[in-house]
Amino acid sequence: MGRFDGRVAVITGAARGIGFGVAQRFAQEGASVAIVDLDEAAAAEAAAKLTLGEGAKAVGIGANVGSAADVDAAISRVVDELGGIHVLMNNAGITRDNLLFKMTEDDWDLVMNVHLKGAFLLSKAAQQHFVAQKYGKIVNVSSTSALGNRGQANYSAAKMGIQGFTRTLAIELGPYGVNVNAIAPGFIATEMTDATAARLGLDVEDFRKLSAEHNPVRRVGFPEDIASAAAFLASDEASYITGQTLYVDGGATLV
Ligand code: NAP
């Protein structure tokens, strides 16, 4: 018996990276899973790779989380095709790093649109179902960069914004049986951090080694590390926890 038997989980940006790791964990623990990502073919391919429990289903849905029309259509499809919605993980994300004086208005708008507007639109579309059934779990994805990171004024502002958004939704939705929490990952080995290595002109393995040296546990994180935290926060074991941001960073923010 899995912690998510009979539940439906929606994870955005889950065609790869952290989101896919989380989708795998939810599926392994019994959930039906909707993988929402920009490219429907990639989302469907990822959904087809999941190992599902008995009676569980998976679907890949193409949607831009920054578009209200896409998001409303995606949530309607989830409810029609998977029979409901119980867990939402707002994970889709992008970076457009640059020092402030070189950062363009587009770099700023794009990052705000995907992280903040995306989390807003998905949460708004999901909450009507959550409130009606008096049950729901939202897990937002922040970052250790919320605390400040050179070259990431846009991303840092968005990720700290996610923490305020999380606390506010927790206050508003708690009386309706909805828990809202956030995870702030440190360095997680994905295409996002591989792209950062490329931008800095570093070899991927050297970049990971360098990052590992900067945290107490002396290793980088993997999508599975975030999946463990997400599965806990989305489970009924965490029903007295809401409005929190859990740093999953190997202790990087302690040093
Ligand atoms: P990733 O490997 O780049 O995956 C992100 C996924 O989100 C991609 O499949 C991407 O699709 C999708 N996406 C981007 N914009 C989207 C949009 N508008 N609508 C729908 N999907 C969209 O990134 P990741 O490392 O797994 O990161 C996942 C989350 O964790 C992000 O919120 C990120 O900011 C956060 N995070 C990551 C780290 C880390 O070290 N990796 C650390 C802290 C926080 P395309 O490929 O088509 O663009």
Short mmCIF file of C-alpha atoms and ligand atoms in Angstrom, two decimals:
data_model
loop_
_atom_site.label_atom_id
_atom_site.label_comp_id
_atom_site.label_asym_id
_atom_site.label_seq_id
_atom_site.Cartn_x
_atom_site.Cartn_y
_atom_site.Cartn_z
CA MET A 1 0.00 0.00 0.00
CA GLY A 2 1.45 3.37 -1.08
CA ARG A 3 1.09 6.76 0.57
CA PHE A 4 -0.60 8.11 -2.59
CA ASP A 5 -2.92 5.24 -3.52
CA GLY A 6 -6.05 6.72 -5.12
CA ARG A 7 -4.50 10.21 -5.29
CA VAL A 8 -3.83 12.31 -8.39
CA ALA A 9 -0.65 14.40 -8.47
CA VAL A 10 0.15 17.16 -10.97
CA ILE A 11 3.79 18.16 -11.36
CA THR A 12 4.82 21.01 -13.65
CA GLY A 13 8.11 21.05 -15.54
CA ALA A 14 8.28 17.30 -14.98
CA ALA A 15 9.43 16.05 -18.39
CA ARG A 16 12.94 15.93 -16.90
CA GLY A 17 15.10 16.90 -13.93
CA ILE A 18 13.69 17.41 -10.45
CA GLY A 19 10.06 17.27 -11.62
CA PHE A 20 10.55 13.89 -13.29
CA GLY A 21 12.24 12.52 -10.16
CA VAL A 22 9.25 13.66 -8.11
CA ALA A 23 6.79 12.18 -10.64
CA GLN A 24 8.62 8.84 -10.40
CA ARG A 25 8.38 8.87 -6.60
CA PHE A 26 4.67 9.76 -6.53
CA ALA A 27 3.96 7.02 -9.10
CA GLN A 28 6.00 4.45 -7.12
CA GLU A 29 3.92 5.32 -4.06
CA GLY A 30 0.63 4.73 -5.85
CA ALA A 31 -0.43 8.07 -7.36
CA SER A 32 -1.85 8.72 -10.79
CA VAL A 33 0.41 11.38 -12.24
CA ALA A 34 0.06 14.26 -14.68
CA ILE A 35 3.33 15.51 -16.12
CA VAL A 36 2.82 19.08 -17.32
CA ASP A 37 5.58 20.58 -19.44
CA LEU A 38 6.03 22.98 -22.35
CA ASP A 39 6.44 20.24 -24.93
CA GLU A 40 3.55 17.76 -24.96
CA ALA A 41 5.59 15.05 -26.75
CA ALA A 42 8.34 15.23 -24.11
CA ALA A 43 5.72 15.22 -21.33
CA ALA A 44 3.99 12.16 -22.84
CA GLU A 45 7.33 10.37 -23.27
CA ALA A 46 8.18 11.01 -19.61
CA ALA A 47 4.71 9.87 -18.47
CA ALA A 48 5.15 6.62 -20.42
CA LYS A 49 8.37 5.88 -18.48
CA LEU A 50 6.67 5.92 -15.05
CA THR A 51 6.17 2.70 -13.12
CA LEU A 52 2.56 2.84 -12.00
CA GLY A 53 0.71 1.07 -9.22
CA GLU A 54 -2.40 -1.02 -9.85
CA GLY A 55 -5.22 1.08 -11.33
CA ALA A 56 -3.05 4.21 -11.50
CA LYS A 57 -2.65 6.21 -14.71
CA ALA A 58 -0.21 8.76 -16.09
CA VAL A 59 -0.68 11.48 -18.64
CA GLY A 60 1.64 14.01 -20.28
CA ILE A 61 0.15 17.43 -20.95
CA GLY A 62 1.71 20.25 -22.97
CA ALA A 63 1.18 23.65 -21.33
CA ASN A 64 2.98 26.90 -20.69
CA VAL A 65 2.50 27.51 -16.96
CA GLY A 66 2.57 31.26 -17.60
CA SER A 67 -0.56 31.11 -19.76
CA ALA A 68 -3.94 31.13 -18.00
CA ALA A 69 -5.67 29.44 -20.96
CA ASP A 70 -3.07 26.62 -21.05
CA VAL A 71 -3.24 26.13 -17.29
CA ASP A 72 -7.05 26.00 -17.12
CA ALA A 73 -7.13 23.52 -20.02
CA ALA A 74 -4.41 21.41 -18.34
CA ILE A 75 -6.22 21.20 -14.99
CA SER A 76 -9.52 20.35 -16.75
CA ARG A 77 -7.74 17.54 -18.63
CA VAL A 78 -6.24 16.20 -15.39
CA VAL A 79 -9.65 16.05 -13.73
CA ASP A 80 -11.31 14.48 -16.81
CA GLU A 81 -8.58 11.96 -17.58
CA LEU A 82 -7.31 11.04 -14.11
CA GLY A 83 -10.53 11.53 -12.13
CA GLY A 84 -9.57 14.40 -9.83
CA ILE A 85 -6.64 16.30 -8.35
CA HIS A 86 -5.15 16.04 -4.86
CA VAL A 87 -1.52 17.18 -5.09
CA LEU A 88 0.03 20.05 -7.05
CA MET A 89 3.76 20.61 -7.30
CA ASN A 90 4.73 23.94 -8.87
CA ASN A 91 8.16 22.98 -10.17
CA ALA A 92 8.51 24.41 -13.71
CA GLY A 93 11.39 26.83 -13.83
CA ILE A 94 13.93 28.64 -15.95
CA THR A 95 16.97 30.81 -15.37
CA ARG A 96 18.02 33.94 -17.27
CA ASP A 97 21.10 34.87 -15.23
CA ASN A 98 22.99 38.11 -15.61
CA LEU A 99 24.41 40.88 -13.48
CA LEU A 100 21.84 43.62 -12.88
CA PHE A 101 23.40 46.09 -15.33
CA LYS A 102 23.22 43.51 -18.14
CA MET A 103 19.85 41.96 -17.23
CA THR A 104 17.18 42.77 -19.81
CA GLU A 105 13.52 43.46 -19.19
CA ASP A 106 12.78 40.20 -21.03
CA ASP A 107 15.10 38.27 -18.67
CA TRP A 108 13.16 39.71 -15.74
CA ASP A 109 9.67 39.18 -17.20
CA LEU A 110 10.31 35.62 -18.38
CA VAL A 111 11.58 34.46 -15.00
CA MET A 112 8.70 36.13 -13.12
CA ASN A 113 6.20 34.71 -15.59
CA VAL A 114 7.28 31.08 -15.27
CA HIS A 115 8.00 30.92 -11.53
CA LEU A 116 5.57 33.36 -9.94
CA LYS A 117 2.72 33.70 -12.42
CA GLY A 118 2.95 29.97 -13.18
CA ALA A 119 2.62 29.03 -9.50
CA PHE A 120 -0.24 31.54 -9.12
CA LEU A 121 -2.22 30.26 -12.12
CA LEU A 122 -1.80 26.57 -11.29
CA SER A 123 -2.63 27.08 -7.61
CA LYS A 124 -5.70 29.14 -8.47
CA ALA A 125 -6.97 26.53 -10.93
CA ALA A 126 -6.31 23.65 -8.50
CA GLN A 127 -7.71 25.32 -5.36
CA GLN A 128 -11.30 25.27 -6.60
CA HIS A 129 -11.13 21.46 -6.59
CA PHE A 130 -9.18 21.34 -3.33
CA VAL A 131 -11.59 23.64 -1.49
CA ALA A 132 -14.68 21.80 -2.81
CA GLN A 133 -13.33 18.43 -1.64
CA LYS A 134 -11.73 19.90 1.52
CA TYR A 135 -8.43 18.24 0.67
CA GLY A 136 -5.32 19.29 -1.19
CA LYS A 137 -1.55 19.56 -1.01
CA ILE A 138 0.54 22.20 -2.75
CA VAL A 139 4.32 21.95 -2.84
CA ASN A 140 6.09 24.94 -4.38
CA VAL A 141 9.71 24.97 -5.47
CA SER A 142 11.86 27.81 -4.16
CA SER A 143 15.68 27.74 -4.11
CA THR A 144 18.64 28.55 -1.88
CA SER A 145 19.11 31.42 -4.37
CA ALA A 146 16.13 33.09 -2.64
CA LEU A 147 18.64 34.15 0.00
CA GLY A 148 20.64 36.06 -2.62
CA ASN A 149 22.94 34.95 -5.41
CA ARG A 150 25.19 37.06 -7.64
CA GLY A 151 23.84 37.22 -11.19
CA GLN A 152 20.36 36.04 -10.26
CA ALA A 153 18.41 39.17 -9.23
CA ASN A 154 15.37 37.97 -11.21
CA TYR A 155 15.52 34.32 -10.09
CA SER A 156 16.30 35.18 -6.47
CA ALA A 157 13.37 37.63 -6.30
CA ALA A 158 11.04 35.04 -7.85
CA LYS A 159 12.20 32.26 -5.51
CA MET A 160 11.82 34.45 -2.39
CA GLY A 161 8.44 35.51 -3.80
CA ILE A 162 7.49 31.83 -3.88
CA GLN A 163 8.13 31.66 -0.13
CA GLY A 164 5.78 34.59 0.58
CA PHE A 165 3.21 33.10 -1.79
CA THR A 166 3.48 29.77 0.04
CA ARG A 167 2.93 31.35 3.47
CA THR A 168 -0.06 33.34 2.21
CA LEU A 169 -1.78 30.39 0.53
CA ALA A 170 -1.20 28.37 3.70
CA ILE A 171 -3.13 31.00 5.69
CA GLU A 172 -5.94 31.29 3.14
CA LEU A 173 -6.41 27.60 2.33
CA GLY A 174 -5.61 25.92 5.66
CA PRO A 175 -9.23 26.13 6.89
CA TYR A 176 -10.26 24.16 3.77
CA GLY A 177 -7.99 21.18 4.40
CA VAL A 178 -5.22 22.35 2.10
CA ASN A 179 -1.54 22.28 3.11
CA VAL A 180 0.87 24.55 1.26
CA ASN A 181 4.62 24.21 1.67
CA ALA A 182 7.78 24.90 -0.30
CA ILE A 183 11.09 23.16 -0.86
CA ALA A 184 14.23 25.21 -1.42
CA PRO A 185 16.75 22.98 -3.17
CA GLY A 186 20.47 23.64 -3.15
CA PHE A 187 22.61 22.38 -6.03
CA ILE A 188 20.75 19.53 -7.75
CA ALA A 189 22.39 17.75 -10.68
CA THR A 190 20.03 18.39 -13.62
CA GLU A 191 20.15 19.94 -17.08
CA MET A 192 19.60 23.32 -15.39
CA THR A 193 22.88 23.11 -13.42
CA ASP A 194 24.65 21.48 -16.42
CA ALA A 195 23.66 24.55 -18.47
CA THR A 196 25.08 26.83 -15.76
CA ALA A 197 28.38 24.91 -15.94
CA ALA A 198 28.44 25.39 -19.72
CA ARG A 199 27.72 29.10 -19.34
CA LEU A 200 30.63 29.45 -16.89
CA GLY A 201 32.91 27.47 -19.23
CA LEU A 202 33.30 24.64 -16.68
CA ASP A 203 33.23 20.90 -17.15
CA VAL A 204 30.00 19.46 -15.64
CA GLU A 205 31.85 17.09 -13.28
CA ASP A 206 34.25 19.83 -12.12
CA PHE A 207 31.31 22.15 -11.47
CA ARG A 208 29.53 19.46 -9.39
CA LYS A 209 32.74 18.75 -7.45
CA LEU A 210 33.21 22.43 -6.74
CA SER A 211 29.65 22.74 -5.49
CA ALA A 212 30.00 19.60 -3.31
CA GLU A 213 33.03 21.13 -1.57
CA HIS A 214 30.83 24.01 -0.44
CA ASN A 215 28.34 22.09 1.66
CA PRO A 216 28.68 20.07 4.87
CA VAL A 217 27.57 16.74 3.37
CA ARG A 218 30.18 17.07 0.59
CA ARG A 219 28.03 15.91 -2.28
CA VAL A 220 25.63 17.46 -4.75
CA GLY A 221 21.93 16.71 -4.59
CA PHE A 222 19.91 14.61 -7.00
CA PRO A 223 16.23 14.74 -8.02
CA GLU A 224 15.60 11.81 -5.63
CA ASP A 225 16.61 14.03 -2.69
CA ILE A 226 13.89 16.52 -3.61
CA ALA A 227 11.43 13.70 -4.33
CA SER A 228 11.82 12.40 -0.76
CA ALA A 229 11.00 15.81 0.71
CA ALA A 230 8.13 16.40 -1.74
CA ALA A 231 6.56 13.01 -1.02
CA PHE A 232 6.67 13.74 2.72
CA LEU A 233 5.18 17.23 2.41
CA ALA A 234 2.45 15.99 0.05
CA SER A 235 1.57 13.07 2.32
CA ASP A 236 -0.90 12.96 5.22
CA GLU A 237 2.06 12.50 7.59
CA ALA A 238 2.72 16.22 7.07
CA SER A 239 -0.86 17.39 7.64
CA TYR A 240 0.16 19.61 10.63
CA ILE A 241 2.90 21.30 8.58
CA THR A 242 1.93 24.28 6.44
CA GLY A 243 3.43 27.54 5.20
CA GLN A 244 6.98 26.21 5.61
CA THR A 245 9.99 26.26 3.34
CA LEU A 246 12.22 23.23 3.74
CA TYR A 247 15.82 23.77 2.59
CA VAL A 248 17.10 20.58 0.96
CA ASP A 249 20.65 21.63 0.26
CA GLY A 250 23.11 19.39 2.12
CA GLY A 251 23.47 22.20 4.65
CA ALA A 252 24.86 24.64 2.06
CA THR A 253 22.98 27.58 3.57
CA LEU A 254 24.54 26.91 7.00
CA VAL A 255 28.07 27.71 5.91
P1 NAP B 1 15.24 21.62 -15.66
O1 NAP B 1 16.01 20.35 -15.74
O2 NAP B 1 15.66 22.76 -16.52
O3 NAP B 1 13.71 21.28 -15.92
C1 NAP B 1 12.74 22.29 -15.92
C2 NAP B 1 11.57 21.84 -16.74
O4 NAP B 1 10.59 22.91 -16.69
C3 NAP B 1 11.91 21.61 -18.21
O5 NAP B 1 11.34 20.40 -18.66
C4 NAP B 1 11.29 22.82 -18.89
O6 NAP B 1 10.85 22.60 -20.23
C5 NAP B 1 10.09 23.09 -18.01
N1 NAP B 1 9.57 24.43 -18.22
C6 NAP B 1 10.26 25.59 -18.39
N2 NAP B 1 9.44 26.61 -18.60
C7 NAP B 1 8.19 26.10 -18.58
C8 NAP B 1 6.89 26.67 -18.77
N3 NAP B 1 6.72 27.98 -19.02
N4 NAP B 1 5.81 25.85 -18.68
C9 NAP B 1 5.96 24.54 -18.45
N5 NAP B 1 7.16 23.93 -18.26
C10 NAP B 1 8.26 24.71 -18.34
O7 NAP B 1 15.24 22.22 -14.19
P2 NAP B 1 15.40 21.52 -12.74
O8 NAP B 1 16.81 21.68 -12.33
O9 NAP B 1 14.76 20.19 -12.73
O10 NAP B 1 14.57 22.57 -11.87
C11 NAP B 1 13.23 22.34 -11.46
C12 NAP B 1 12.83 23.42 -10.46
O11 NAP B 1 13.75 23.41 -9.37
C13 NAP B 1 12.88 24.84 -11.02
O12 NAP B 1 11.84 25.61 -10.45
C14 NAP B 1 14.21 25.36 -10.54
O13 NAP B 1 14.24 26.76 -10.47
C15 NAP B 1 14.29 24.71 -9.17
N6 NAP B 1 15.62 24.58 -8.61
C16 NAP B 1 16.58 23.84 -9.24
C17 NAP B 1 17.84 23.72 -8.66
C18 NAP B 1 18.95 22.92 -9.28
O14 NAP B 1 20.07 22.96 -8.75
N7 NAP B 1 18.72 22.17 -10.35
C19 NAP B 1 18.12 24.37 -7.44
C20 NAP B 1 17.11 25.12 -6.83
C21 NAP B 1 15.86 25.21 -7.42
P3 NAP B 1 11.81 22.93 -21.49
O15 NAP B 1 12.92 21.98 -21.42
O16 NAP B 1 10.92 22.70 -22.68
O17 NAP B 1 12.24 24.34 -21.32
#
